[in-house]
């Protein structure tokens, strides 16, 4: 631990404990607690308490003061709990009666502060922090705190109630673990084998659950069920089965009563039970309760429940998947397939809001199953997929006259919610290879959405996502190209002129993905060129919306990459040439950052490709210079990434020196001088002194690599690598350092008494304009710069020392800076 | 009884990240989705696991509404929609939709640059999130679905800020977001209809403050800048790209013009253009003065304010520089600050909130020595001023809005507990309405008494008119009788006859009967005659008939007399009457029980 921090701690404690001071910035206390937690993990907590008596004084003064701010009390309770998490800390606190003072039952109620939710939450969190050893448990049990926790379970604050539940479960768990360490065999044991005082605690908690479940008061039942599901999922034996036995009867009553408002919570309980060893033991009746719960599948919210059951092979997963599919089938199956008529469901489907909600649940559950490539037993995936396709058709107004549920289909026309959900599901169904037989129907319905003038922008986006997935799985089929060039491209072209930027952008993103997915498919590339898509892409570079221009840059970039594979095509269309011209305009003139970032990224991706692109050479220096001087530091970062690739390509393969048997150093000199011609060094040095840390860091790392390279090659031709250091910021810095170095050298020479005729005077030094790259790299103390950048302010200083200084200085500040928005 | 439930996940008794869940008429709405900039972990976002147990936000929420572009109101939006997962509609005004991604992007850049930052959204996520946004105009009623409708009202505060009315059936809630009841240099004052919502959820940042006049603060600001420039010093104003920066620019521009000042004013790189572009684009959202002068001269085309180049910082002589970011934690503003901090002639003006840990926060707290990047400490000698220009309604403004909207209940958010408490009492006292101030995680339930609209048949109305009485008056409620038919989600009040006809039902009459025993030593016919005479004398204004078939009829009441052969003096009177004559029937049975006059 930092001694500076320790020295600040007493003053911080005094400030925090002073009721006249308003509490510091709302995040400061949380951050302070984070630091203490870290210390605790490093097991310095007890040391802290021993060596810092101010902490005990702080706790004592806060707990005895009646006027402390709730935020400080809450902090103190959590903090005290944290300190008491070790036995030593606990004992120290108990010796000073501080634990009782902070957590005592009476103390909780007498003060008005208890009304503040943050105090109650701090009290619970404190106990939770503390409960790491037996003494803490004894403290909680012995002082009757369980009663308070049980009451807080019913707190008006969601956060407090949830914390109370967590604490109760933690207590039960802790009892079991203690019992195990005390020698009992937990699995074979029962609750009665616990220590007698702990038995009473566990029974108190468990009785509370049973009584809650028996209660007629609805909120109380809910609380009981919530705690029960937590116990089932987080506690071990014997607690789990003991509690289950006790709650079985009231639980059965609740399930059979079929109250809708309890369905969700009851399902959470059963879901938790299914995952335990209770399942499969007949006396625990888990299966029976499940059957009763699933019933006819009409209960609201039974879907997510069914979804979780469909993964457990032990129970009737057929029924569960049946329930998931039922609304979908009921709506989109024709009568001849004889779906069991379900009157209640039919009634629900005839009400619009319920119909939409049921279908959404059904579809999203199906999508989740499809993502895992779930194996349906009673029904073919073909039939399910056809149902989804039919449902989507109904959403756009087409439906066969023989449908079972005419009402439902009326609700669905133009319903974006179901459309989005259905398209997601259709996309997910592409995981099943057998579905490719249905591709015609699927592409038809997708095309319908793309064509429809009524399609909402969000629906179109989902359609594009589903189409990409299906195209990816159908790419080996020859009819796909036909679909793309004859059906898809004309629609896309139309969509690129949509009035909504969202649609134009999604279309361009889709084309980019499509081109990338079908990269190397010559038929596709040809279609892209011959269909006129490319020229539409190029014209999108001048879109009015920045986001769209950026996506157009990416799409053009991908189209250029695809055309590399077809040299003749590329030559004919001059795509690269046109793209370069327009992209340079974007990079130099666009007022928004996204298109500029996209241009630099496109260059990087081209350069990374395996095709040597001499055509890029003429633009590279402009890109490096424009990108390096951009207002946006991310454009600069991307430019440095481009520089990195350029360095790698130039320095490792030296493609420009083929057929010449030069020595290694000549080769490197040439490569470096080529980089110099590109303006790469100017970029790196400029970026090294940028005001944004990440830019400096990246530039510094690249320069260190260059330094290593030049240092390794002893006889580099420095004269070929001379840089002009005048008239720019980095040059001034280099000159300054060079001068300093020379002066140091001169003073050493002077003391040695040597006066060489080649020594330059001060005035001469000022005039140095040209210095070679290796020399500059040596002059700049790059290692030191890199170290500094690593240490850099990180924008927000996170050190505990800075935090404490901030708390102290805020306390000294007399005038309040009125809270403000940001 | 139907109710409205409100649960703040953020902004409940704090000025942190606003996120308020409202449940009204079976619809669930999220109001704002803000971020707390002070944390660098998940604590900066609201805990969305409390929204719904199964985690599927799209199924649970009907819509999300964003009041304005400040990050404490919209900063968690891409996280919620793209990382947690929400596909439903997000509503905000057109300017908010245009500006919101710029600020989100600005903050993302700052955040991803930080070491150890995890779980943060990307540029692509911001864009994907914006594609889900449905923009709306002021006073345009948008139908989210058949039952839920929303409407935006002007809120002042920042460009595009809006208050929202949310309506399901006859129940409604108004959420103010942040608002300002006094016009400033470029924005107007908030305004709303007298819409009498069941609940008004209002921000209460300045719950106890009656703010000194804005003009005063502005004069103070200009005076300080002027003095510094006059003595040859440099003024640094760290700002965020949009919002306050524009207001301060207008302020300085006019002052420079008026005073004919020559010292240069600069605005840092790349941002002016974009920001001013939006102010020009959304000119209708600015105040009247700016709109009026727009034809002659665009207020946002500044004559004196020039783009800044980093080399200018070293220029000698006075200057004023607006530089980003606003908390002095990185980039250009920090770089300039480092250069100028050592000179006591210079001045720093902080116009906004600073997160703990930033240089801005430290300086505002009066720290004079700062340790910069592990190097030597930086002595802060320049003058530091905090100038809050944020445009929130003060206590007076909040009361004014209540008077405007006339809500039935009030709920305060986005403020400090102690200050809220004070305002709550004041509101309850002055307006005699309940005022709530739930903490984060606490649910407030407001019972509503919705008026259910019912169509009344013309015939029924005509009949009512025919019966006479005063003409209908909207202010004087009046009872009407009829049969209520609930069919196809609509309610109609019709006459009983029409109801029978429409529903194809036949009419059944319900009659009450009772037996009364009476000692009367006469024949049955005489007894009936005596009853007739007795009733005639008691019920003078009623029509009483003695029918030859052996009954006496009073209105719908039928009276018969029987006796047994064994006890001819003991008469049994059979009375029967219809539901309408319930009162009279009971009266007659009691009357006859007392016997006939001799």
PDB file of N, CA, C and O in Angstrom, chain A residues 383-419:
ATOM      1  N   UNK A 383     -41.530 -28.046 -41.741  1.00  0.00           N
ATOM      2  CA  UNK A 383     -42.866 -27.571 -41.435  1.00  0.00           C
ATOM      3  C   UNK A 383     -42.805 -26.299 -40.588  1.00  0.00           C
ATOM      4  O   UNK A 383     -43.560 -25.351 -40.808  1.00  0.00           O
ATOM      5  N   UNK A 384     -41.866 -26.288 -39.625  1.00  0.00           N
ATOM      6  CA  UNK A 384     -41.725 -25.094 -38.777  1.00  0.00           C
ATOM      7  C   UNK A 384     -41.319 -23.895 -39.629  1.00  0.00           C
ATOM      8  O   UNK A 384     -41.894 -22.806 -39.536  1.00  0.00           O
ATOM      9  N   UNK A 385     -40.306 -24.112 -40.485  1.00  0.00           N
ATOM     10  CA  UNK A 385     -39.812 -23.009 -41.313  1.00  0.00           C
ATOM     11  C   UNK A 385     -40.926 -22.509 -42.235  1.00  0.00           C
ATOM     12  O   UNK A 385     -41.087 -21.292 -42.410  1.00  0.00           O
ATOM     13  N   UNK A 386     -41.694 -23.452 -42.790  1.00  0.00           N
ATOM     14  CA  UNK A 386     -42.799 -23.038 -43.669  1.00  0.00           C
ATOM     15  C   UNK A 386     -43.803 -22.185 -42.904  1.00  0.00           C
ATOM     16  O   UNK A 386     -44.339 -21.207 -43.438  1.00  0.00           O
ATOM     17  N   UNK A 387     -44.053 -22.572 -41.660  1.00  0.00           N
ATOM     18  CA  UNK A 387     -44.972 -21.782 -40.837  1.00  0.00           C
ATOM     19  C   UNK A 387     -44.456 -20.356 -40.666  1.00  0.00           C
ATOM     20  O   UNK A 387     -45.213 -19.393 -40.757  1.00  0.00           O
ATOM     21  N   UNK A 388     -43.149 -20.237 -40.399  1.00  0.00           N
ATOM     22  CA  UNK A 388     -42.572 -18.898 -40.209  1.00  0.00           C
ATOM     23  C   UNK A 388     -42.692 -18.095 -41.512  1.00  0.00           C
ATOM     24  O   UNK A 388     -43.061 -16.916 -41.500  1.00  0.00           O
ATOM     25  N   UNK A 389     -42.415 -18.765 -42.627  1.00  0.00           N
ATOM     26  CA  UNK A 389     -42.505 -18.086 -43.922  1.00  0.00           C
ATOM     27  C   UNK A 389     -43.944 -17.614 -44.153  1.00  0.00           C
ATOM     28  O   UNK A 389     -44.183 -16.465 -44.544  1.00  0.00           O
ATOM     29  N   UNK A 390     -44.892 -18.494 -43.859  1.00  0.00           N
ATOM     30  CA  UNK A 390     -46.296 -18.145 -44.058  1.00  0.00           C
ATOM     31  C   UNK A 390     -46.696 -16.973 -43.156  1.00  0.00           C
ATOM     32  O   UNK A 390     -47.403 -16.047 -43.574  1.00  0.00           O
ATOM     33  N   UNK A 391     -46.210 -17.029 -41.924  1.00  0.00           N
ATOM     34  CA  UNK A 391     -46.515 -15.953 -40.984  1.00  0.00           C
ATOM     35  C   UNK A 391     -46.001 -14.611 -41.522  1.00  0.00           C
ATOM     36  O   UNK A 391     -46.691 -13.594 -41.465  1.00  0.00           O
ATOM     37  N   UNK A 392     -44.777 -14.654 -42.061  1.00  0.00           N
ATOM     38  CA  UNK A 392     -44.204 -13.423 -42.605  1.00  0.00           C
ATOM     39  C   UNK A 392     -44.999 -12.936 -43.804  1.00  0.00           C
ATOM     40  O   UNK A 392     -45.166 -11.734 -44.007  1.00  0.00           O
ATOM     41  N   UNK A 393     -45.491 -13.868 -44.579  1.00  0.00           N
ATOM     42  CA  UNK A 393     -46.343 -13.490 -45.714  1.00  0.00           C
ATOM     43  C   UNK A 393     -47.599 -12.775 -45.205  1.00  0.00           C
ATOM     44  O   UNK A 393     -48.041 -11.774 -45.752  1.00  0.00           O
ATOM     45  N   UNK A 394     -48.165 -13.357 -44.158  1.00  0.00           N
ATOM     46  CA  UNK A 394     -49.380 -12.764 -43.600  1.00  0.00           C
ATOM     47  C   UNK A 394     -49.101 -11.346 -43.116  1.00  0.00           C
ATOM     48  O   UNK A 394     -49.943 -10.454 -43.222  1.00  0.00           O
ATOM     49  N   UNK A 395     -47.893 -11.154 -42.581  1.00  0.00           N
ATOM     50  CA  UNK A 395     -47.538  -9.823 -42.087  1.00  0.00           C
ATOM     51  C   UNK A 395     -47.535  -8.814 -43.227  1.00  0.00           C
ATOM     52  O   UNK A 395     -47.744  -7.623 -43.007  1.00  0.00           O
ATOM     53  N   UNK A 396     -47.225  -9.267 -44.442  1.00  0.00           N
ATOM     54  CA  UNK A 396     -47.248  -8.280 -45.521  1.00  0.00           C
ATOM     55  C   UNK A 396     -48.555  -8.357 -46.312  1.00  0.00           C
ATOM     56  O   UNK A 396     -48.632  -7.888 -47.441  1.00  0.00           O
ATOM     57  N   UNK A 397     -49.539  -8.951 -45.707  1.00  0.00           N
ATOM     58  CA  UNK A 397     -50.876  -8.844 -46.279  1.00  0.00           C
ATOM     59  C   UNK A 397     -51.319  -9.995 -47.159  1.00  0.00           C
ATOM     60  O   UNK A 397     -52.471 -10.066 -47.557  1.00  0.00           O
ATOM     61  N   UNK A 398     -50.419 -10.930 -47.484  1.00  0.00           N
ATOM     62  CA  UNK A 398     -50.856 -12.079 -48.282  1.00  0.00           C
ATOM     63  C   UNK A 398     -51.221 -13.206 -47.331  1.00  0.00           C
ATOM     64  O   UNK A 398     -50.441 -13.520 -46.460  1.00  0.00           O
ATOM     65  N   UNK A 399     -52.380 -13.764 -47.522  1.00  0.00           N
ATOM     66  CA  UNK A 399     -52.633 -14.988 -46.770  1.00  0.00           C
ATOM     67  C   UNK A 399     -53.659 -15.842 -47.491  1.00  0.00           C
ATOM     68  O   UNK A 399     -54.582 -15.335 -48.115  1.00  0.00           O
ATOM     69  N   UNK A 400     -53.471 -17.133 -47.395  1.00  0.00           N
ATOM     70  CA  UNK A 400     -54.397 -18.026 -48.076  1.00  0.00           C
ATOM     71  C   UNK A 400     -55.775 -17.961 -47.429  1.00  0.00           C
ATOM     72  O   UNK A 400     -55.883 -17.782 -46.206  1.00  0.00           O
ATOM     73  N   UNK A 401     -56.794 -18.106 -48.235  1.00  0.00           N
ATOM     74  CA  UNK A 401     -58.149 -17.932 -47.720  1.00  0.00           C
ATOM     75  C   UNK A 401     -58.536 -19.040 -46.740  1.00  0.00           C
ATOM     76  O   UNK A 401     -59.434 -18.873 -45.927  1.00  0.00           O
ATOM     77  N   UNK A 402     -57.809 -20.156 -46.816  1.00  0.00           N
ATOM     78  CA  UNK A 402     -58.227 -21.297 -45.998  1.00  0.00           C
ATOM     79  C   UNK A 402     -57.620 -21.275 -44.594  1.00  0.00           C
ATOM     80  O   UNK A 402     -57.602 -22.283 -43.916  1.00  0.00           O
ATOM     81  N   UNK A 403     -57.108 -20.150 -44.187  1.00  0.00           N
ATOM     82  CA  UNK A 403     -56.448 -20.135 -42.888  1.00  0.00           C
ATOM     83  C   UNK A 403     -57.404 -20.359 -41.723  1.00  0.00           C
ATOM     84  O   UNK A 403     -58.565 -19.981 -41.779  1.00  0.00           O
ATOM     85  N   UNK A 404     -56.829 -20.956 -40.684  1.00  0.00           N
ATOM     86  CA  UNK A 404     -57.616 -21.205 -39.480  1.00  0.00           C
ATOM     87  C   UNK A 404     -58.032 -19.916 -38.800  1.00  0.00           C
ATOM     88  O   UNK A 404     -59.134 -19.738 -38.345  1.00  0.00           O
ATOM     89  N   UNK A 405     -57.069 -19.029 -38.746  1.00  0.00           N
ATOM     90  CA  UNK A 405     -57.278 -17.897 -37.870  1.00  0.00           C
ATOM     91  C   UNK A 405     -57.285 -16.578 -38.614  1.00  0.00           C
ATOM     92  O   UNK A 405     -56.283 -15.887 -38.730  1.00  0.00           O
ATOM     93  N   UNK A 406     -58.437 -16.243 -39.146  1.00  0.00           N
ATOM     94  CA  UNK A 406     -58.525 -15.040 -39.956  1.00  0.00           C
ATOM     95  C   UNK A 406     -58.278 -13.793 -39.112  1.00  0.00           C
ATOM     96  O   UNK A 406     -57.563 -12.883 -39.508  1.00  0.00           O
ATOM     97  N   UNK A 407     -58.820 -13.803 -37.919  1.00  0.00           N
ATOM     98  CA  UNK A 407     -58.670 -12.652 -37.025  1.00  0.00           C
ATOM     99  C   UNK A 407     -57.216 -12.313 -36.795  1.00  0.00           C
ATOM    100  O   UNK A 407     -56.801 -11.173 -36.893  1.00  0.00           O
ATOM    101  N   UNK A 408     -56.452 -13.371 -36.468  1.00  0.00           N
ATOM    102  CA  UNK A 408     -55.042 -13.166 -36.164  1.00  0.00           C
ATOM    103  C   UNK A 408     -54.349 -12.562 -37.371  1.00  0.00           C
ATOM    104  O   UNK A 408     -53.526 -11.653 -37.235  1.00  0.00           O
ATOM    105  N   UNK A 409     -54.701 -13.029 -38.561  1.00  0.00           N
ATOM    106  CA  UNK A 409     -53.985 -12.526 -39.725  1.00  0.00           C
ATOM    107  C   UNK A 409     -54.281 -11.053 -39.972  1.00  0.00           C
ATOM    108  O   UNK A 409     -53.440 -10.331 -40.490  1.00  0.00           O
ATOM    109  N   UNK A 410     -55.454 -10.621 -39.559  1.00  0.00           N
ATOM    110  CA  UNK A 410     -55.761  -9.187 -39.709  1.00  0.00           C
ATOM    111  C   UNK A 410     -54.862  -8.374 -38.778  1.00  0.00           C
ATOM    112  O   UNK A 410     -54.341  -7.335 -39.142  1.00  0.00           O
ATOM    113  N   UNK A 411     -54.667  -8.906 -37.567  1.00  0.00           N
ATOM    114  CA  UNK A 411     -53.795  -8.188 -36.612  1.00  0.00           C
ATOM    115  C   UNK A 411     -52.373  -8.057 -37.142  1.00  0.00           C
ATOM    116  O   UNK A 411     -51.638  -7.176 -36.757  1.00  0.00           O
ATOM    117  N   UNK A 412     -51.974  -9.016 -37.962  1.00  0.00           N
ATOM    118  CA  UNK A 412     -50.559  -9.101 -38.324  1.00  0.00           C
ATOM    119  C   UNK A 412     -50.150  -8.183 -39.476  1.00  0.00           C
ATOM    120  O   UNK A 412     -48.971  -7.861 -39.607  1.00  0.00           O
ATOM    121  N   UNK A 413     -51.112  -7.768 -40.262  1.00  0.00           N
ATOM    122  CA  UNK A 413     -50.747  -6.977 -41.446  1.00  0.00           C
ATOM    123  C   UNK A 413     -50.025  -5.706 -41.012  1.00  0.00           C
ATOM    124  O   UNK A 413     -50.534  -4.917 -40.229  1.00  0.00           O
ATOM    125  N   UNK A 414     -48.816  -5.573 -41.506  1.00  0.00           N
ATOM    126  CA  UNK A 414     -48.019  -4.375 -41.217  1.00  0.00           C
ATOM    127  C   UNK A 414     -47.530  -4.275 -39.788  1.00  0.00           C
ATOM    128  O   UNK A 414     -47.076  -3.216 -39.375  1.00  0.00           O
ATOM    129  N   UNK A 415     -47.606  -5.372 -39.044  1.00  0.00           N
ATOM    130  CA  UNK A 415     -47.157  -5.306 -37.639  1.00  0.00           C
ATOM    131  C   UNK A 415     -45.642  -5.463 -37.564  1.00  0.00           C
ATOM    132  O   UNK A 415     -45.107  -6.558 -37.735  1.00  0.00           O
ATOM    133  N   UNK A 416     -44.953  -4.332 -37.322  1.00  0.00           N
ATOM    134  CA  UNK A 416     -43.487  -4.336 -37.325  1.00  0.00           C
ATOM    135  C   UNK A 416     -42.899  -5.269 -36.292  1.00  0.00           C
ATOM    136  O   UNK A 416     -41.891  -5.928 -36.525  1.00  0.00           O
ATOM    137  N   UNK A 417     -43.540  -5.319 -35.127  1.00  0.00           N
ATOM    138  CA  UNK A 417     -42.991  -6.131 -34.033  1.00  0.00           C
ATOM    139  C   UNK A 417     -42.846  -7.584 -34.480  1.00  0.00           C
ATOM    140  O   UNK A 417     -41.791  -8.192 -34.320  1.00  0.00           O
ATOM    141  N   UNK A 418     -43.945  -8.131 -35.031  1.00  0.00           N
ATOM    142  CA  UNK A 418     -43.915  -9.530 -35.445  1.00  0.00           C
ATOM    143  C   UNK A 418     -42.997  -9.705 -36.655  1.00  0.00           C
ATOM    144  O   UNK A 418     -42.273 -10.698 -36.751  1.00  0.00           O
ATOM    145  N   UNK A 419     -42.995  -8.721 -37.532  1.00  0.00           N
ATOM    146  CA  UNK A 419     -42.119  -8.816 -38.708  1.00  0.00           C
ATOM    147  C   UNK A 419     -40.652  -8.925 -38.296  1.00  0.00           C
ATOM    148  O   UNK A 419     -39.940  -9.814 -38.741  1.00  0.00           O
TER     149      UNK A 419
END
